[in-house]
CSV table of C-alpha atoms in Angstrom, one decimal:
chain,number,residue,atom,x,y,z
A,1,UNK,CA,15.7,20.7,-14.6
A,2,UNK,CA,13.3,22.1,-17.3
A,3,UNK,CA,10.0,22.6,-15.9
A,4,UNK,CA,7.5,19.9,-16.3
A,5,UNK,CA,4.5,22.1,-16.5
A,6,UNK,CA,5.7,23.4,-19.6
A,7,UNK,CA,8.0,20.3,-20.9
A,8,UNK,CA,6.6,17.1,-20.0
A,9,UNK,CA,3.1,15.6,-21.2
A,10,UNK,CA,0.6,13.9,-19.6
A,11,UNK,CA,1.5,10.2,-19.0
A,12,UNK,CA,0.5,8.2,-22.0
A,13,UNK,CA,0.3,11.1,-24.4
A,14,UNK,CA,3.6,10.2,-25.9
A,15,UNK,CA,5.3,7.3,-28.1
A,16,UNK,CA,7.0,5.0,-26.2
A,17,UNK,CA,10.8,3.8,-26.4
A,18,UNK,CA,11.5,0.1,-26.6
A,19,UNK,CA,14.9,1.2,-25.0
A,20,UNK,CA,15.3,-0.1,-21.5
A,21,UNK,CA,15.3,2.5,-18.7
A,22,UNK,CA,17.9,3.1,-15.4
A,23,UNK,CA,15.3,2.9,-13.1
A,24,UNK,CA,16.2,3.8,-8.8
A,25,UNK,CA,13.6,3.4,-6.4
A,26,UNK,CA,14.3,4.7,-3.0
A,27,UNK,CA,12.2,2.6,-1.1
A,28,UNK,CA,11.6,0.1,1.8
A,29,UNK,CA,12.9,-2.9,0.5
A,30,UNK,CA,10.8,-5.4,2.1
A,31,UNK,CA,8.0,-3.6,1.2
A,32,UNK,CA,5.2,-5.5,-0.5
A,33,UNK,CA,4.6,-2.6,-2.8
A,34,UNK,CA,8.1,-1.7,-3.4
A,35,UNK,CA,9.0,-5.6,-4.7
A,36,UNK,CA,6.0,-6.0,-7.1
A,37,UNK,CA,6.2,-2.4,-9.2
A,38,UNK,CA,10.0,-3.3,-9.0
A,39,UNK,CA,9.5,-7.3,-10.4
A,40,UNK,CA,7.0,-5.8,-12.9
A,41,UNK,CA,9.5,-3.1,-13.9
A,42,UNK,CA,12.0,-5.6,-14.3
A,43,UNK,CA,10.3,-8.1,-16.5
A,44,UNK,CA,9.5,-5.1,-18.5
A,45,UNK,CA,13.3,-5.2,-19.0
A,46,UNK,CA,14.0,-2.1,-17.3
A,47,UNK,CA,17.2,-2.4,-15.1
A,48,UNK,CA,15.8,-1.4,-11.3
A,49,UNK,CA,17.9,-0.4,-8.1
A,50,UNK,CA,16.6,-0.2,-5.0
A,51,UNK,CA,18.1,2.0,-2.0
A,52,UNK,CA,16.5,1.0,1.1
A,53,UNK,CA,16.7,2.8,4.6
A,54,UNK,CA,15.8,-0.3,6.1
A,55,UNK,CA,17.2,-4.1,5.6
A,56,UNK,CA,16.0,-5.5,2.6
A,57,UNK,CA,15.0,-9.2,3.8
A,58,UNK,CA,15.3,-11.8,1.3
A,59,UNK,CA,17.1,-10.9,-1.9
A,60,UNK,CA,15.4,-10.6,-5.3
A,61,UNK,CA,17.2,-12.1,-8.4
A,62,UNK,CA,16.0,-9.6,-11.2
A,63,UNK,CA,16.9,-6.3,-9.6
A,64,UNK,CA,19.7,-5.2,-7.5
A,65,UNK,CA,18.7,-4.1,-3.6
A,66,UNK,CA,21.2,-2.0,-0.9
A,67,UNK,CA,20.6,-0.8,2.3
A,68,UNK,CA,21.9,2.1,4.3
A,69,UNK,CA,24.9,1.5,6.2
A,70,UNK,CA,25.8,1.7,10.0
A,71,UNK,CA,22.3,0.5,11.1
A,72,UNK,CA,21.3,0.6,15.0
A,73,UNK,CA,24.1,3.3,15.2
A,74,UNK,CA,23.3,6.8,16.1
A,75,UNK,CA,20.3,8.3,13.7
A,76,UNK,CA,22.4,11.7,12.6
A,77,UNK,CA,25.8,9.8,11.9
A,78,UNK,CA,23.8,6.9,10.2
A,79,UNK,CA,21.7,10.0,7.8
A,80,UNK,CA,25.2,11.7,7.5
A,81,UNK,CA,26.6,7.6,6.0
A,82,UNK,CA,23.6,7.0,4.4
A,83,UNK,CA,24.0,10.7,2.1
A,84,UNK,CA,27.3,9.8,0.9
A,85,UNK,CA,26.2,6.3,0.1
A,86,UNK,CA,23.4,7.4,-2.0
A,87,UNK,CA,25.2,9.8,-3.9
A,88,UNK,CA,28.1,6.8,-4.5
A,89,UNK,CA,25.2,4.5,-5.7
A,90,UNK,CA,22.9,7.1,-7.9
A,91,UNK,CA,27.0,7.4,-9.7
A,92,UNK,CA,27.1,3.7,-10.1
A,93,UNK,CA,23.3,3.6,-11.0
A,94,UNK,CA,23.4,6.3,-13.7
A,95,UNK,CA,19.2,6.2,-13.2
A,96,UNK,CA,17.4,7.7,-16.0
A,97,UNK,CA,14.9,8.3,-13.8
A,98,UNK,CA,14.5,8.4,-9.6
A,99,UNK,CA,11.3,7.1,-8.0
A,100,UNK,CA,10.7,7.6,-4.3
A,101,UNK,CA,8.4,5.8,-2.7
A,102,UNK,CA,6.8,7.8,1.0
A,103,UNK,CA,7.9,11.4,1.8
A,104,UNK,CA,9.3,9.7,5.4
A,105,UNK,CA,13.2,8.6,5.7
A,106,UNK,CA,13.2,7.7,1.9
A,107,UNK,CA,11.9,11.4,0.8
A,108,UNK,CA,14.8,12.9,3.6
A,109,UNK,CA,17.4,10.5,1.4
A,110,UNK,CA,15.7,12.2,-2.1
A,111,UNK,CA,16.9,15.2,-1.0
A,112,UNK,CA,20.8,14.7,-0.4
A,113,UNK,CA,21.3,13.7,-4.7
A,114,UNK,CA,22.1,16.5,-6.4
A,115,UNK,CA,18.9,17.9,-8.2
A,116,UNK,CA,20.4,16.8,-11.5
A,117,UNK,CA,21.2,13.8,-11.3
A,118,UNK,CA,17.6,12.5,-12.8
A,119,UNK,CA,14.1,13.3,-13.2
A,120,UNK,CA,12.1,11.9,-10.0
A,121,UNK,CA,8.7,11.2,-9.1
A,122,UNK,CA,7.1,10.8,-5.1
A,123,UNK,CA,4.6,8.4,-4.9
A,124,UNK,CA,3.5,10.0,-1.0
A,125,UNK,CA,2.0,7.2,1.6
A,126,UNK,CA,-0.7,8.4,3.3
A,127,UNK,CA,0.6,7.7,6.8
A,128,UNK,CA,3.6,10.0,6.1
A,129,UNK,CA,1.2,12.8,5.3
A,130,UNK,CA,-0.6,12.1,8.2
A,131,UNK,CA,2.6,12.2,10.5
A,132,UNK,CA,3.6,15.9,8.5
A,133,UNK,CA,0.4,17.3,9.7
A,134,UNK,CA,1.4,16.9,13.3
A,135,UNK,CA,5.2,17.5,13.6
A,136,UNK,CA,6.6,20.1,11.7
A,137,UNK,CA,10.0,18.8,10.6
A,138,UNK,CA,8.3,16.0,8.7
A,139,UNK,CA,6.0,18.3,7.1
A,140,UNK,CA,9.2,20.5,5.9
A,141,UNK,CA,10.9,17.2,4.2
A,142,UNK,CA,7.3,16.6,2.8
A,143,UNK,CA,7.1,19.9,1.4
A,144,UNK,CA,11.0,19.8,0.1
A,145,UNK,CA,10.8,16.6,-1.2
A,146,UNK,CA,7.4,17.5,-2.7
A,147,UNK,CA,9.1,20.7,-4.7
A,148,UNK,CA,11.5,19.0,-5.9
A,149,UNK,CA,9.7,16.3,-7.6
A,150,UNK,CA,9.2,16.1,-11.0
A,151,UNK,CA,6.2,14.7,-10.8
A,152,UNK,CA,4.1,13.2,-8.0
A,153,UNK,CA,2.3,10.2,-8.4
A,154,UNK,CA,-0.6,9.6,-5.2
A,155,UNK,CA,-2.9,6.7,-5.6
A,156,UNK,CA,-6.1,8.5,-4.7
A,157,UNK,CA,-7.7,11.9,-5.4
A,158,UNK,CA,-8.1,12.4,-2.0
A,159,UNK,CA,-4.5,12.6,-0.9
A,160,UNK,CA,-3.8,13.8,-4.7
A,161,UNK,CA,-5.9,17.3,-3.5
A,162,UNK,CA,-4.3,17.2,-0.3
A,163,UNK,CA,-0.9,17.4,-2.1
A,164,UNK,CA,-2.2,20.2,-4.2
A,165,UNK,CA,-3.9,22.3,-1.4
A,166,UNK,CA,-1.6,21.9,1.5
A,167,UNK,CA,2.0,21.8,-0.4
A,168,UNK,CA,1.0,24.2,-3.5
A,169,UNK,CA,1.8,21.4,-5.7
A,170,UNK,CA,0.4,22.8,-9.1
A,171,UNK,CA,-2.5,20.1,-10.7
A,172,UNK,CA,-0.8,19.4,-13.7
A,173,UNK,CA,2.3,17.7,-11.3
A,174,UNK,CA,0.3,15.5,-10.0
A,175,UNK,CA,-1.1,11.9,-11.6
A,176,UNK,CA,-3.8,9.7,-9.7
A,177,UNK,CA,-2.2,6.1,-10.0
A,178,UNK,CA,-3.3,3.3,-7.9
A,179,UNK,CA,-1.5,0.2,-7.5
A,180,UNK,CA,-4.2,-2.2,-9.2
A,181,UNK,CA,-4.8,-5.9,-8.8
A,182,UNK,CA,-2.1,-8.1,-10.4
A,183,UNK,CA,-3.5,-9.9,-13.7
A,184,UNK,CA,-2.4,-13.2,-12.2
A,185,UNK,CA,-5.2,-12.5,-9.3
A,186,UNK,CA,-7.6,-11.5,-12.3
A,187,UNK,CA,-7.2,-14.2,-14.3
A,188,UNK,CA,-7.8,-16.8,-11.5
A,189,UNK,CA,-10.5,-18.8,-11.3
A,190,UNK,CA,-13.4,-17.6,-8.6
A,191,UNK,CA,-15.1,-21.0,-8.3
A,192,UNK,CA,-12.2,-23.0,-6.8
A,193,UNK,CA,-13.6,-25.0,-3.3
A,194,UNK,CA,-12.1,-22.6,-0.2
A,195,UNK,CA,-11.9,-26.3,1.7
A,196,UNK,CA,-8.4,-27.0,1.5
A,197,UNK,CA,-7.7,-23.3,2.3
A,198,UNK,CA,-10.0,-23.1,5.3
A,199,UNK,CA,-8.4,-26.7,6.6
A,200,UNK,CA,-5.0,-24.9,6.1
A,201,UNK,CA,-5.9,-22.5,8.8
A,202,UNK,CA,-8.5,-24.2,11.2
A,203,UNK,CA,-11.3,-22.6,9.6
A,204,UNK,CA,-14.5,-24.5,9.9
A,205,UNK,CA,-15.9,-25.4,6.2
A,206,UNK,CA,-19.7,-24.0,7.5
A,207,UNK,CA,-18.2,-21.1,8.6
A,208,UNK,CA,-19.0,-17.2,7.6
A,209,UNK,CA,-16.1,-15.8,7.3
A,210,UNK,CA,-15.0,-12.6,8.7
A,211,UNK,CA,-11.2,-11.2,7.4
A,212,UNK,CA,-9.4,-8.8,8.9
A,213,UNK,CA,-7.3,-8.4,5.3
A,214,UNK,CA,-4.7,-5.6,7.1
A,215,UNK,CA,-1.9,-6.3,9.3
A,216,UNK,CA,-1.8,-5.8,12.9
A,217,UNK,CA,-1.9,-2.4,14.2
A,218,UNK,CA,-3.1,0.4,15.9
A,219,UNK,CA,-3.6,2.4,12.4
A,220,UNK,CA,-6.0,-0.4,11.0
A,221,UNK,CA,-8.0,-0.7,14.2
A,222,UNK,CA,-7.5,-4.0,14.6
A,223,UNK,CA,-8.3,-4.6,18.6
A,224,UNK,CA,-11.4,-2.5,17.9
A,225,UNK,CA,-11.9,-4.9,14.7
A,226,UNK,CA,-11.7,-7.8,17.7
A,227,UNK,CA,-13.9,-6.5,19.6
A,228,UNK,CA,-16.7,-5.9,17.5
A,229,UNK,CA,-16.4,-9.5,16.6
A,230,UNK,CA,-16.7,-11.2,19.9
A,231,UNK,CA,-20.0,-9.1,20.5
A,232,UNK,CA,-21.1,-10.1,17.5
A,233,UNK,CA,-20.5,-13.7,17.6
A,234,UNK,CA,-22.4,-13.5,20.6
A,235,UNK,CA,-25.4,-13.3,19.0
A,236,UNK,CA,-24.3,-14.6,15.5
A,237,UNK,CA,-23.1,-18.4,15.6
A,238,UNK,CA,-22.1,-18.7,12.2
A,239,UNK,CA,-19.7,-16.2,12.6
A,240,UNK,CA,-15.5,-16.3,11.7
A,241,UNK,CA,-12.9,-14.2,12.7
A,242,UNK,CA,-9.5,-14.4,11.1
A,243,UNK,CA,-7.1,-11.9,11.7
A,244,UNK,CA,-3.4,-11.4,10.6
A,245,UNK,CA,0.2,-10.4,12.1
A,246,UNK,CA,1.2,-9.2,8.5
A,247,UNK,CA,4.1,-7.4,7.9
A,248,UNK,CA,6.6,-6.9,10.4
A,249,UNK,CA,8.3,-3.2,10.9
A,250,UNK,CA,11.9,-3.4,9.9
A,251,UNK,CA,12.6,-0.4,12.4
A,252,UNK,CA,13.2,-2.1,16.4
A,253,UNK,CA,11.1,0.5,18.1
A,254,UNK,CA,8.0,-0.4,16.0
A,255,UNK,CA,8.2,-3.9,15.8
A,256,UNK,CA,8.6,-3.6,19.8
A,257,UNK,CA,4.8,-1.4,19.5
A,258,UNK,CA,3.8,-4.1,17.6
A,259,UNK,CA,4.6,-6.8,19.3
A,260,UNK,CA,2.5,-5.3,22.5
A,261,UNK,CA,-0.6,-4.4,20.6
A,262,UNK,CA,-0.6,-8.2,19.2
A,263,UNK,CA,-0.4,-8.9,22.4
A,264,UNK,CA,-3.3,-7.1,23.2
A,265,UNK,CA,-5.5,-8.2,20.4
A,266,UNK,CA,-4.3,-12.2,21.1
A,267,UNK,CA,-6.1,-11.5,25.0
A,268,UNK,CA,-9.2,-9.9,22.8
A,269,UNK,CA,-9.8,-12.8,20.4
A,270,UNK,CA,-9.1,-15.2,23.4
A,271,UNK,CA,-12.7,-15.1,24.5
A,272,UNK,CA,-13.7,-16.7,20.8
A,273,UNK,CA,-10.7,-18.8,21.3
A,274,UNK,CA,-13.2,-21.0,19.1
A,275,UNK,CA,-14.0,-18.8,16.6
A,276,UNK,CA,-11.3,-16.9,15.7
A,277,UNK,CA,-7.6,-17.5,14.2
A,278,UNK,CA,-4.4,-15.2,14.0
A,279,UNK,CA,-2.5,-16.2,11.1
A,280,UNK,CA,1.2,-15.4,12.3
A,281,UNK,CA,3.1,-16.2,9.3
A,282,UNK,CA,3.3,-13.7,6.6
A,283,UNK,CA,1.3,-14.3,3.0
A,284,UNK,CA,2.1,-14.0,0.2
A,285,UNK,CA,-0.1,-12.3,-2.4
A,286,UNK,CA,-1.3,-15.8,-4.2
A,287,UNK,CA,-1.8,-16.9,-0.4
A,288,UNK,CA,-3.7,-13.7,0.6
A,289,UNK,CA,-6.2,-14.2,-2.2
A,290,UNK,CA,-6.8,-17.4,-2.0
A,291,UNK,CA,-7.5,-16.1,1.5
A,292,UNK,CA,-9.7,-13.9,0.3
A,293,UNK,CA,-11.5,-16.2,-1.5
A,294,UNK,CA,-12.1,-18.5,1.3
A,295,UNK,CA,-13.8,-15.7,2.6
A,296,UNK,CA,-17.4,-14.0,3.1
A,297,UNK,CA,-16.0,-10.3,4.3
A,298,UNK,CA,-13.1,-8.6,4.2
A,299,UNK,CA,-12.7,-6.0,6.8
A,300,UNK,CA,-10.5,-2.4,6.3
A,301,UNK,CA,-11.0,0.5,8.6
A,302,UNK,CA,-8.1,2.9,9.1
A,303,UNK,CA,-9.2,6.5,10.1
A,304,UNK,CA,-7.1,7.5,7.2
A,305,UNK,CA,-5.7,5.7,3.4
A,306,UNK,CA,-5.1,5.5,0.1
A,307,UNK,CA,-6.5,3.6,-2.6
A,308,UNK,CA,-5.6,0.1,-0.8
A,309,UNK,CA,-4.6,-2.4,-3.2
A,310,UNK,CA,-5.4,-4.9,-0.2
A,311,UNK,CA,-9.4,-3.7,-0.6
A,312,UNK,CA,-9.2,-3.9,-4.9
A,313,UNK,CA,-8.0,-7.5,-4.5
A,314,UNK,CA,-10.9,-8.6,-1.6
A,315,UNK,CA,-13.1,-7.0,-4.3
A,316,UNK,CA,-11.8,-9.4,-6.9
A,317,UNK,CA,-12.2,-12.2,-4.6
A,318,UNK,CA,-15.4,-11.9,-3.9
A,319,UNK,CA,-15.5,-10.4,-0.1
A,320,UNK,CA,-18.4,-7.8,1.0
A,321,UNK,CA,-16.6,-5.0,1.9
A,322,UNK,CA,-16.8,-3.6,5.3
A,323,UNK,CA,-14.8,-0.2,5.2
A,324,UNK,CA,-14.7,2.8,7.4
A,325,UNK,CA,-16.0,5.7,5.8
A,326,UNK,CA,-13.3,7.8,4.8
A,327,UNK,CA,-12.8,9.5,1.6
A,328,UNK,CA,-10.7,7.4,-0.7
A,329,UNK,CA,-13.3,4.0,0.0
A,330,UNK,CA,-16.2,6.1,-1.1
A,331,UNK,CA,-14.1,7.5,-4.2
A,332,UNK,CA,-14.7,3.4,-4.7
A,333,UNK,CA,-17.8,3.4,-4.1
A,334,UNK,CA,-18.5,6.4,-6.2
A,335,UNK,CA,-17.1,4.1,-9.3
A,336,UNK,CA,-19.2,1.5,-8.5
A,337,UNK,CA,-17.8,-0.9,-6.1
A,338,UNK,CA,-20.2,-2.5,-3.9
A,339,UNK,CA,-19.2,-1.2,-0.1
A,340,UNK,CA,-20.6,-1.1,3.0
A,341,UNK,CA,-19.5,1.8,4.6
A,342,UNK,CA,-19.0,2.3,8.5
A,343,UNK,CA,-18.5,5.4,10.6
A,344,UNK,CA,-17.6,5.8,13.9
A,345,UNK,CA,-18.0,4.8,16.4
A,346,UNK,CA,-16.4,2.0,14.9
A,347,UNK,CA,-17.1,-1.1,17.4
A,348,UNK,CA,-20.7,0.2,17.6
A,349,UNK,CA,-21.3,-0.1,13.7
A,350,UNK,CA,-18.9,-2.8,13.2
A,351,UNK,CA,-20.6,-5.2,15.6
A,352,UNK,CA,-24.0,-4.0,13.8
A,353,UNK,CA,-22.7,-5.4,10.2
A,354,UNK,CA,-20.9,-8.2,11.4
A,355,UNK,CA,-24.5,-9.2,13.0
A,356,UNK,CA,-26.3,-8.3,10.5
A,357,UNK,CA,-24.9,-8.9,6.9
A,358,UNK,CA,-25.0,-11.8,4.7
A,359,UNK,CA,-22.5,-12.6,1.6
A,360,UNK,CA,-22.6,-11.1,-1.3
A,361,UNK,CA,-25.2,-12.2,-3.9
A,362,UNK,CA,-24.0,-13.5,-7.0
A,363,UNK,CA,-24.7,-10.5,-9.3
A,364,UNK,CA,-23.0,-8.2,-6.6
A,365,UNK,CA,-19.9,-10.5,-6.5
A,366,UNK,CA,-19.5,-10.8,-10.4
A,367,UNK,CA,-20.3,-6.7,-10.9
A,368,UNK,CA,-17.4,-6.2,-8.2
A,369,UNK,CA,-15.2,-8.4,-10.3
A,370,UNK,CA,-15.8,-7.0,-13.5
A,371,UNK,CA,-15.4,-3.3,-12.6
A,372,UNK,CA,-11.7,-4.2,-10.7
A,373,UNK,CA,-11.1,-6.2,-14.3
A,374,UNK,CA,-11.8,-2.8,-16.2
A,375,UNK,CA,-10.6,-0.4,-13.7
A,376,UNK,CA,-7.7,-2.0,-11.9
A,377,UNK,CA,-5.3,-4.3,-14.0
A,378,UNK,CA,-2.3,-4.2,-12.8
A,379,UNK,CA,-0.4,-4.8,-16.2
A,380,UNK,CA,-2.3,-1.5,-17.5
A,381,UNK,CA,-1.0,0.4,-14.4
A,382,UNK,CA,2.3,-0.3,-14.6
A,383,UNK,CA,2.2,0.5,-18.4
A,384,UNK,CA,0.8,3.8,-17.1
A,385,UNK,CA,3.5,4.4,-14.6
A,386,UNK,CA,6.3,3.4,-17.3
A,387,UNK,CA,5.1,5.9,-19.3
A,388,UNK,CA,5.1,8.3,-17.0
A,389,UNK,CA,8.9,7.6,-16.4
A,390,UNK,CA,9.2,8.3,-20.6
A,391,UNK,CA,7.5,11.2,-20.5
A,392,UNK,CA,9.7,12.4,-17.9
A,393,UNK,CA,13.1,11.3,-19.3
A,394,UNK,CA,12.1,12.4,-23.3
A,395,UNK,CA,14.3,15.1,-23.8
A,396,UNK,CA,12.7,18.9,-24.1
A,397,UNK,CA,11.5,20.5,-27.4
């Protein structure tokens, strides 16, 4: 493969085809990121394949999904299926270009197609990274995956430096590309009544409203989340809690981890029986904003992320944003987003705002808006990111 330092320009710096583009994702399937870059892909035209380690739930009807066979069996006969099956599809594929999405199972799959078979790009997950930093044979198919990339696409600066310092991945590789806010969610209208939604889910129409807008799990803190409420609404009557199951681990073990910390957080929220509400059905996006809309604050506070598209689309909505105090949320508030950020101890500082703050005023709510509708259109990211792909597949000079 030429060398892209040299080769390839930036994204956007070139014309673009009109030609259609072979596009493989190896991705998780039921992924909500995975299905909307590969339904915007595909209504770009752009014929998209996904190979999934994992099952692909419900099938979509503009791009074509497979799994990895011989699941449940033994993990190094099912990697040793999986290889041969990848290679068999990338022949039937023919991608023009190779996108993997998380340096995990999918960037271990990356590496059994031969290097030539297309250009490719690793759009890293920040829990992956995390993972690589404490065992080393995930760090080793970080750092092999990460070589052999074309290109590598992270959706923060943070984990884009990480990349560069930690794996030697030169500067000029690497292109800061969030996910963005869907122009659908944009182009709502903000001043629709929240009633019917709040009747939808048992949430009382006086109500300030306190959402928990990540799934349930250890990595977004949600018992600690909990508990800062009920000590709150101790002292806070008007106070709201919903929370949400979200997304459901395709892989047995972790849905069996999940399962027990739900569990956990159910007995938590049990002493504001009253006042708070698990949603156990998963969203969809148009259901999750209108969510979000319904709602005073939206509440994400991982030790660790990327640029969550979860937290761009609570800005949009209108939420005060309650985020732990890590790197990438203050690269947001460092643009201009209005954020209240919280360091640990978490419950401690937590209970403090959820006692404390009111909504956001008007002028806060509409400045939010406007710099997600500059900053974070989704229809100008993917443009972005199919760029990138023609940059990457224009032949050398």
């Amino acid at each position: 493969m030429p060398n892209p330092d040299q080769d390839r320009q930036r994204p956007g710096s070139g014309p673009a085809s009109a030609a259609p583009l072979r596009i493989l994702l190896l991705a998780p399937a039921a992924s909500a990121h995975t299905r909307r870059w590969a339904d915007d892909l595909a209504t770009r035209g752009h014929t998209v394949s996904v190979c999934s380690w994992h099952d692909p739930g419900p099938r979509p009807a503009d791009w074509r999904v497979a799994s990895a066979p011989a699941a449940g069996s033994w993990w190094p006969w099912r990697a040793a299926r999986a290889a041969g099956w990848l290679r068999r599809e990338a022949r039937r594929v023919r991608p023009d270009i190779i996108h993997v999405h998380s340096l995990g199972v999918h960037g271990a799959m990356s590496l059994a197609l031969p290097a030539q078979t297309a250009p490719c790009l690793i759009t890293p997950w920040g829990s992956e990274l995390r993972a690589a930093t404490r065992h080393p044979g995930r760090a080793l198919v970080a750092w092999l995956t990460l070589h052999r990339a074309a290109w590598v696409v992270p959706t923060s600066h943070e984990v884009a430096g990480h990349v560069e310092h930690r794996y030697r991945i030169p500067r000029s590789r690497i292109t800061t590309l969030s996910w963005g806010v869907p122009d659908a969610l944009l182009d709502a209208r903000n001043n629709a009544d929240p009633g019917p939604v709040r009747a939808r889910y048992g949430i009382p129409a006086d109500a300030t409203v306190a959402l928990s807008i990540r799934s349930t799990a250890e990595v977004y803190r949600t018992h600690e989340i909990a508990a800062a409420f009920t000590r709150a609404a101790r002292v806070r009557s008007d106070l709201f809690l919903v929370v949400l199951a979200g997304h459901r681990p395709a892989d047995a073990k972790a849905r069996r981890a999940q399962h027990q910390y739900l569990a956990r957080v159910r007995q938590r929220m049990a002493e504001q029986a009253d006042r708070t509400v698990l949603i156990e059905e998963p969203l969809s996006q148009a259901e999750m904003f209108s969510l979000m809309r319904a709602s005073h604050f939206a509440i994400s506070v991982p030790r660790s992320d990327q640029r969550s598209s979860s937290v761009l689309e609570a800005a949009a909505a209108g939420c005060r944003l309650l985020l732990s105090d890590i790197p990438p949320y203050r690269e947001l508030a460092a643009d201009g987003l209005h954020t209240d950020p919280l360091p640990d101890p978490l419950e401690a500082t937590l209970t403090d705002a959820l006692t404390h703050a009111q909504p956001l005023t008007a002028d806060d709510r509409q400045a939010n808006r406007e710099l997600i509708d500059r900053t974070e259109r989704g229809s100008v990211k993917i443009a972005q990111l199919e760029q990138l792909y023609r940059d990457l597949t224009r032949p050398s000079t």
